[in-house]
mmCIF file of C-alpha atoms and ligand atoms in Angstrom:
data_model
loop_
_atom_site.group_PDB
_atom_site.id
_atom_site.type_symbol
_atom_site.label_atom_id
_atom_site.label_comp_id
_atom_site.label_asym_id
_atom_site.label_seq_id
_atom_site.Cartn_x
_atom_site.Cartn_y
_atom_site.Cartn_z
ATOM 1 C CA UNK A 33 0.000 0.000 0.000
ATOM 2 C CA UNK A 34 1.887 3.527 -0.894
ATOM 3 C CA UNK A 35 0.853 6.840 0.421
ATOM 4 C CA UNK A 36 -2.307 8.619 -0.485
ATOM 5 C CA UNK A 37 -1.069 10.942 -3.732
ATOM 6 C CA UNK A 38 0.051 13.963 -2.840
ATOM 7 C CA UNK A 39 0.972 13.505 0.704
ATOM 8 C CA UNK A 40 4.480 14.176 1.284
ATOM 9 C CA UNK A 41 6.582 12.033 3.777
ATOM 10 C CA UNK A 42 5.514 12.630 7.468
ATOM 11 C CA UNK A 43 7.633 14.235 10.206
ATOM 12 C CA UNK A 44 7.835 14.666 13.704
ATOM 13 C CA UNK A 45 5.746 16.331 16.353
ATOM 14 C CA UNK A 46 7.797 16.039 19.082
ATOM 15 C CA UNK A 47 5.713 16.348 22.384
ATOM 16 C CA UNK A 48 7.668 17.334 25.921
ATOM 17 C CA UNK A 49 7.657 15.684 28.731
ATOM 18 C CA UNK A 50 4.761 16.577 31.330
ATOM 19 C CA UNK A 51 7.017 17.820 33.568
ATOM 20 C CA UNK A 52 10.346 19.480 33.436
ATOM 21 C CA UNK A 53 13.186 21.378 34.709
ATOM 22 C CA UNK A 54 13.832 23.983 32.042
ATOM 23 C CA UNK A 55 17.555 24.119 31.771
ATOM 24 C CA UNK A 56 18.088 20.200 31.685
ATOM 25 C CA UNK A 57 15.118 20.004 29.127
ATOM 26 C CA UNK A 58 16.691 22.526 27.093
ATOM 27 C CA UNK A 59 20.060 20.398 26.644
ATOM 28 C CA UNK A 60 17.299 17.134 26.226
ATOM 29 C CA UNK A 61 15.712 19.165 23.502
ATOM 30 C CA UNK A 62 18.960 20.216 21.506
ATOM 31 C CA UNK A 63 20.198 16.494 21.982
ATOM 32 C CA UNK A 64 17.103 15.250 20.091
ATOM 33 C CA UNK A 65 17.159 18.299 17.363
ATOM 34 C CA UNK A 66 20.771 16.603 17.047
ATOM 35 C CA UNK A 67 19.430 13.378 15.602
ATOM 36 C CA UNK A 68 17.685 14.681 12.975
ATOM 37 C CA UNK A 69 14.386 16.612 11.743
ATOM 38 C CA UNK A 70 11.751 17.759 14.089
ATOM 39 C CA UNK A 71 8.516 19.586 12.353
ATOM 40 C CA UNK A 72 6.965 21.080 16.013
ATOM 41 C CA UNK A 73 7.781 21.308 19.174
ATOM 42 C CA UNK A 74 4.414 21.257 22.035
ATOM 43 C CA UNK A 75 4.840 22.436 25.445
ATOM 44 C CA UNK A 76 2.710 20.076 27.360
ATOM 45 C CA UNK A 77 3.072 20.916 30.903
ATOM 46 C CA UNK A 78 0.330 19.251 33.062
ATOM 47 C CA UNK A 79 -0.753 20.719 36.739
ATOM 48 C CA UNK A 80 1.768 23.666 36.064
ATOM 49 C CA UNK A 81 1.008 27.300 36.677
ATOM 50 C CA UNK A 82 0.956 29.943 34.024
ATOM 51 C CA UNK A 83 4.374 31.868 34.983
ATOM 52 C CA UNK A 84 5.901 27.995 34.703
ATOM 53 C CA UNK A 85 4.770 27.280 31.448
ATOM 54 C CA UNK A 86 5.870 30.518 30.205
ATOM 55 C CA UNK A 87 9.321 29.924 31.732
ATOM 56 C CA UNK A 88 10.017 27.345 29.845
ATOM 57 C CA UNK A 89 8.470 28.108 26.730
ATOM 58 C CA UNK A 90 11.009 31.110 27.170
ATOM 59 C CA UNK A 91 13.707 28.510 27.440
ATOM 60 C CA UNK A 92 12.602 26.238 24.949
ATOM 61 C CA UNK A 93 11.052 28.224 22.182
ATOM 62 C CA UNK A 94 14.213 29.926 20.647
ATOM 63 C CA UNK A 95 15.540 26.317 20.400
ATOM 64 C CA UNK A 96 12.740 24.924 18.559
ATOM 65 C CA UNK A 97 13.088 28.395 16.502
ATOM 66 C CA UNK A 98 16.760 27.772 15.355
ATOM 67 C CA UNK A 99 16.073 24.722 14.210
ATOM 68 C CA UNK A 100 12.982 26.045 12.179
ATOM 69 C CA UNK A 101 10.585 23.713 14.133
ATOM 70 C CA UNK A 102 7.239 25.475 14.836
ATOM 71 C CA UNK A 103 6.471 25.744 18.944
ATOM 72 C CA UNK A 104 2.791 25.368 20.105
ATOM 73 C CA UNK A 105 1.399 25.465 23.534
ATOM 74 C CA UNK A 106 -1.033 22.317 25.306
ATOM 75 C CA UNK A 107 -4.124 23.810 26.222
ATOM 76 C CA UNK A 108 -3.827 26.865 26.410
ATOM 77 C CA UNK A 109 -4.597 29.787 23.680
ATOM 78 C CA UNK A 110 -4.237 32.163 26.059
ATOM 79 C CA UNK A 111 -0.344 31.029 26.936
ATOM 80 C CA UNK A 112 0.663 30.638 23.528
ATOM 81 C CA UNK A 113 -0.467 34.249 22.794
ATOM 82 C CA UNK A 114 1.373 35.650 25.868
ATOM 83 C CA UNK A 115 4.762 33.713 24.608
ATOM 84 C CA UNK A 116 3.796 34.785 20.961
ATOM 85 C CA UNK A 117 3.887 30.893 20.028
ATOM 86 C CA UNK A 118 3.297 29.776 17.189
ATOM 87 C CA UNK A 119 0.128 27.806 18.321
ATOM 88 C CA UNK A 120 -2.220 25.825 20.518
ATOM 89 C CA UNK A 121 -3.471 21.922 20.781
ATOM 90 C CA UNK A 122 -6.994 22.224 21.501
ATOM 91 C CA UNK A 123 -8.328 19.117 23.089
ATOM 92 C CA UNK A 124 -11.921 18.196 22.981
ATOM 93 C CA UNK A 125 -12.430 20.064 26.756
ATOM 94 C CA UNK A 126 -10.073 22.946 26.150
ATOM 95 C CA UNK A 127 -12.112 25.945 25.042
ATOM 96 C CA UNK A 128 -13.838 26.350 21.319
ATOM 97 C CA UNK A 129 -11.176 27.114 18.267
ATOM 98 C CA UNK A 130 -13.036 30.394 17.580
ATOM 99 C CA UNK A 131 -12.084 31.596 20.619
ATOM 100 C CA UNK A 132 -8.804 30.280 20.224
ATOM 101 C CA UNK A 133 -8.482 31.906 16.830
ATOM 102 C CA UNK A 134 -9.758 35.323 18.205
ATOM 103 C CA UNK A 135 -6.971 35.407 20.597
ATOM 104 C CA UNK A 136 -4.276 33.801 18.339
ATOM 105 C CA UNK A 137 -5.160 35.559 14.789
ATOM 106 C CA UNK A 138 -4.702 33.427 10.813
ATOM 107 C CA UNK A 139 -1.426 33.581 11.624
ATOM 108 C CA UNK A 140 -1.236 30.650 14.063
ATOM 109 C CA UNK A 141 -1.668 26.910 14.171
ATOM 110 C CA UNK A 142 -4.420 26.088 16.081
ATOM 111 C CA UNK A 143 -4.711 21.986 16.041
ATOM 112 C CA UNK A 144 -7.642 19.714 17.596
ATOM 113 C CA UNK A 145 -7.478 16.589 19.051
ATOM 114 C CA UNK A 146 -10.178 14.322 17.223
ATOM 115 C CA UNK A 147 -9.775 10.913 19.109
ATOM 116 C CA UNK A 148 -11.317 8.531 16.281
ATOM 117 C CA UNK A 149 -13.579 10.309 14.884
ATOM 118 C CA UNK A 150 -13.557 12.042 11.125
ATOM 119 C CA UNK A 151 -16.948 13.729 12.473
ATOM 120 C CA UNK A 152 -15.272 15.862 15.075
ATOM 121 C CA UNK A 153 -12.426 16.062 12.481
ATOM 122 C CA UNK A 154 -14.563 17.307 10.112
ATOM 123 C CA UNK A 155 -16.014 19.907 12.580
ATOM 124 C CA UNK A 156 -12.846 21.190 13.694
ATOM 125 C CA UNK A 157 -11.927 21.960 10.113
ATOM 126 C CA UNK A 158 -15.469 23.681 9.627
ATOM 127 C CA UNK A 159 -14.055 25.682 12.755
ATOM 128 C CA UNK A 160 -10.940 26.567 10.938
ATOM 129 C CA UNK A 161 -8.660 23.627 12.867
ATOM 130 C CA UNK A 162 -4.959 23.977 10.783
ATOM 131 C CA UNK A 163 -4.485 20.187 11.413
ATOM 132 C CA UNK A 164 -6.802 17.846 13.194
ATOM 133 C CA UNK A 165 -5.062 14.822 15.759
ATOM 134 C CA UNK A 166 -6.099 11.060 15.901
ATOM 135 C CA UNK A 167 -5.055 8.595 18.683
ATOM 136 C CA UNK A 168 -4.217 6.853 20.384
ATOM 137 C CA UNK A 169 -2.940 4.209 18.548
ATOM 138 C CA UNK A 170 -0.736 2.241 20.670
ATOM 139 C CA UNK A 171 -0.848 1.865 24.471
ATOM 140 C CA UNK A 172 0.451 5.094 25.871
ATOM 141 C CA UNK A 173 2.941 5.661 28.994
ATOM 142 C CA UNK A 174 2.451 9.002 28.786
ATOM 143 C CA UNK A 175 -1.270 9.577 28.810
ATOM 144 C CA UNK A 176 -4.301 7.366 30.046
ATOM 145 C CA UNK A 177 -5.874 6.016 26.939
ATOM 146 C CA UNK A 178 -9.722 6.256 26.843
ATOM 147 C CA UNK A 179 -10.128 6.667 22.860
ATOM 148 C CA UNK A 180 -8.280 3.512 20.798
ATOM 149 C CA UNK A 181 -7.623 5.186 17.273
ATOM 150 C CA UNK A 182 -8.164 2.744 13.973
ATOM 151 C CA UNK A 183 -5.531 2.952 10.708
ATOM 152 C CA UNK A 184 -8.423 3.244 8.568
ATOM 153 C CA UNK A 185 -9.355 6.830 10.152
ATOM 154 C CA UNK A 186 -6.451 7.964 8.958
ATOM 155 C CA UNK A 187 -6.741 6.015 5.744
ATOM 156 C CA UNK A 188 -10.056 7.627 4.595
ATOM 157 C CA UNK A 189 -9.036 11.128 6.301
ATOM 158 C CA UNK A 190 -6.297 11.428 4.415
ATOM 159 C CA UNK A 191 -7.377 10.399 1.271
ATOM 160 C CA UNK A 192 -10.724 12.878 1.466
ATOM 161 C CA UNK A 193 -9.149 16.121 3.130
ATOM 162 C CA UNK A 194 -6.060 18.338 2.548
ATOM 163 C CA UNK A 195 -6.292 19.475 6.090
ATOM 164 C CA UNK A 196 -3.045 17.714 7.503
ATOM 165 C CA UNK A 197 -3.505 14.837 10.360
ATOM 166 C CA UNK A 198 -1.201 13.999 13.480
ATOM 167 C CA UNK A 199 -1.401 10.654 14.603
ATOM 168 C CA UNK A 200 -0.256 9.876 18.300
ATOM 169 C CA UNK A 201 -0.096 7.625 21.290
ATOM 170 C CA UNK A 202 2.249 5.008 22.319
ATOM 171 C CA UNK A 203 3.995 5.738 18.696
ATOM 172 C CA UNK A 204 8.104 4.176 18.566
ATOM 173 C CA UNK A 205 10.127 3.299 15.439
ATOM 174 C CA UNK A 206 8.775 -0.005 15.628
ATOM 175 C CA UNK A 207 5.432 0.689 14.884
ATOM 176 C CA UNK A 208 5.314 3.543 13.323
ATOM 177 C CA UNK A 209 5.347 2.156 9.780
ATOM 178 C CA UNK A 210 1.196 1.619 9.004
ATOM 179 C CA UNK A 211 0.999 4.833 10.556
ATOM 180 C CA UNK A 212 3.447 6.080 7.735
ATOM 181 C CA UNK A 213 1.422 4.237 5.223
ATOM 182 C CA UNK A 214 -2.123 5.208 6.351
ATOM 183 C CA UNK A 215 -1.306 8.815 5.538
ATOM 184 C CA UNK A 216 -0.560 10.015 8.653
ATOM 185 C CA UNK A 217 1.270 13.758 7.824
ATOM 186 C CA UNK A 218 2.358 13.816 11.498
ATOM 187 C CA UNK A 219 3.584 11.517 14.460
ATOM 188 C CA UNK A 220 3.124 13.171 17.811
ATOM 189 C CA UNK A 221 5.101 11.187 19.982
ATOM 190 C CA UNK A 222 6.585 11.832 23.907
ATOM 191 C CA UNK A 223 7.877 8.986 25.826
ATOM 192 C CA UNK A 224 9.635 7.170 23.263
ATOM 193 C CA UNK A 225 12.163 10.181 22.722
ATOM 194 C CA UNK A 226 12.454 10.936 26.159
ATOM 195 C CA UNK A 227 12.758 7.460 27.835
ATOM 196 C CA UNK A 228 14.979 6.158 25.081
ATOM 197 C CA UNK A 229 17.932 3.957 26.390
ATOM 198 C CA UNK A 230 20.527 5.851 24.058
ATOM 199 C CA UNK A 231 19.327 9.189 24.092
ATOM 200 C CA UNK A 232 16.606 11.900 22.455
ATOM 201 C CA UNK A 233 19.306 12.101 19.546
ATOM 202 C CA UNK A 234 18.613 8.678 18.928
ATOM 203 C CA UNK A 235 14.807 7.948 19.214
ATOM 204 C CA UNK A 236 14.930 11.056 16.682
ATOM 205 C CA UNK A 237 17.621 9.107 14.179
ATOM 206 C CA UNK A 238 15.805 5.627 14.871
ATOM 207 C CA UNK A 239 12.254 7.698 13.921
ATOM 208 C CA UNK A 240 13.276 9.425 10.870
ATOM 209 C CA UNK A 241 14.835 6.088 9.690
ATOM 210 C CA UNK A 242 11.810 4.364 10.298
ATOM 211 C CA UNK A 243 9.611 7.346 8.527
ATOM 212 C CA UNK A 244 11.860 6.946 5.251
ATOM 213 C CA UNK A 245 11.787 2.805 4.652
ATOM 214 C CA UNK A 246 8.068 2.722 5.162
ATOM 215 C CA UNK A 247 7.041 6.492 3.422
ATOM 216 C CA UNK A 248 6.574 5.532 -0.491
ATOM 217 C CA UNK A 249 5.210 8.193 -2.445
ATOM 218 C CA UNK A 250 3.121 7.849 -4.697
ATOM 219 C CA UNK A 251 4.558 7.183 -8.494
HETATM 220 C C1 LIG B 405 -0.832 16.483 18.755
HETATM 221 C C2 LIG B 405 -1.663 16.166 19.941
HETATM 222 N N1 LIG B 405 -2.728 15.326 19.808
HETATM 223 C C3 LIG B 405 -3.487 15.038 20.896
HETATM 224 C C4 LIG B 405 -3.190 15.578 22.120
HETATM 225 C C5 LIG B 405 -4.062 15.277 23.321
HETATM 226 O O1 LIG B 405 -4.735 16.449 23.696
HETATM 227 P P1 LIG B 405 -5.859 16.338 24.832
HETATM 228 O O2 LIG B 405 -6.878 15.350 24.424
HETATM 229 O O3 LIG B 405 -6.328 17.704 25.156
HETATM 230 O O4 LIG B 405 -5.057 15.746 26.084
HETATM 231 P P2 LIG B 405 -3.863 16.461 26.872
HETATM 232 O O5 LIG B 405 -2.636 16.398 25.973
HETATM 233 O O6 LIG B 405 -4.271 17.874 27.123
HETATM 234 O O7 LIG B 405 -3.694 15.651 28.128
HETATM 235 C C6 LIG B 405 -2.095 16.442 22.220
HETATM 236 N N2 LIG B 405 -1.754 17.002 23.404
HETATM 237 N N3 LIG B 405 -1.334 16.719 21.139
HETATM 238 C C1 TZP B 406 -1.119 13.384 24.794
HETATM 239 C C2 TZP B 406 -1.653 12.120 24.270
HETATM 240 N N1 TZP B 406 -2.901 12.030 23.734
HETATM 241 C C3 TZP B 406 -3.229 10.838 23.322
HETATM 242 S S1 TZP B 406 -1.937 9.744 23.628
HETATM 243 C C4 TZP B 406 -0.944 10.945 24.300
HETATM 244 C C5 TZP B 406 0.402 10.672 24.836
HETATM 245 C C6 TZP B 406 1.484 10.767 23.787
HETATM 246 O O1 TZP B 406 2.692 10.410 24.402
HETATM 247 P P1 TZP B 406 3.420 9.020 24.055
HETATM 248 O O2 TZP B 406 4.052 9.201 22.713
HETATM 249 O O3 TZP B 406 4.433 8.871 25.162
HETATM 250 O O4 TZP B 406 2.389 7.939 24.072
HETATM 251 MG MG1 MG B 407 -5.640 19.130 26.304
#
């Protein structure tokens, strides 16, 4: 099975850790921009108050920046305008994307998590949702799993909409190939990076390696 036409290969959504020191997550974050390409960086600090998550978006932004990877913020529109991000992930219970697109302006990503469902996929891009999110498609470490996420939503979704899809949850080098081939234009992935046994530098290598063998565009 190749890639829907006109899909180009995916790349990495890189997702932080839920909670972090700033400094050491800033030499974490270089290691894994070390290992190879990184589309987006998200700041997803859970239970954290708002001067915390702007300290280390201030820490971690301009690295994300100098390796032209975009920065969003988990959550919270109102954040990622403060730090002048360049984004928010909306979940299903974090505020409406009009509101989110009155604070942010056209200018910003504003992405929606979507679970398994094209319906609310479809309804976030009605909303004006720059990329919608499916998952979770493996058992997660990360996050407690209460929606299981089929191939086939990302099959059909990206082979009926242009509006680009993240898939996430539980997602490693070893299984991120179907993902690859189901069209997925994203992998949002956490705990495989930062738990690695050899390093963020080389989940990222072992990732974009994996990305290439299974990405086949079409003819
Ligand atoms: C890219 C991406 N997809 C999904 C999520 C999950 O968002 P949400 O359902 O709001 O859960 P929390 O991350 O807020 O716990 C995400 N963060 N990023
Ligand atoms: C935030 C989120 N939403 C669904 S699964 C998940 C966790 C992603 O982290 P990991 O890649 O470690 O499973
Ligand atoms: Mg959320």
């Amino acid at each position: 099975m190749t890639n829907p036409p006109g899909r180009d290969r995916p790349r990495i959504y890189l997702i932080t850790p839920d909670h972090l020191e700033p400094d050491a997550a800033a030499q974490k974050l270089e290691a894994a921009f070390s290992g190879g390409d990184i589309a987006c960086v998200q700041l997803r600090l859970k239970g954290a108050d708002d001067e915390t998550v702007l300290a280390a978006a201030r820490r971690l932004m301009p690295i994300a920046h100098a390796h032209d990877a975009a920065f969003l913020i988990n959550d919270r529109a109102d954040l990622a305008k403060a730090c002048d991000a360049d984004g928010v992930h909306l979940g299903q219970k974090d505020g409406d994307i009009a509101t989110a697109r009155n604070l942010l302006g056209f200018n910003k990503d504003i992405g929606v998590t979507c679970h398994n469902s094209r319906h609310l996929a479809f309804d976030a891009g009605d909303q004006g949702a720059d990329y919608v999110a499916f998952g979770a498609f493996f058992p997660s470490d990360t996050k407690k799993i209460e929606h299981q996420a089929e191939l086939e939503t990302l099959e059909i979704w990206s082979e009926i909409s242009e509006i680009p899809c993240v898939a996430i949850g539980g997602i490693t080098a070893t299984n991120c190939g179907d993902l690859v081939r189901a069209g997925a234009d994203f992998l949002a992935i956490s705990g495989y990076v930062w738990g690695h046994a050899d390093g963020p530098a080389a989940a990222i290598s072992a990732l974009n390696t994996a990305i290439d063998a299974a990405f086949q565009p079409a003819s």
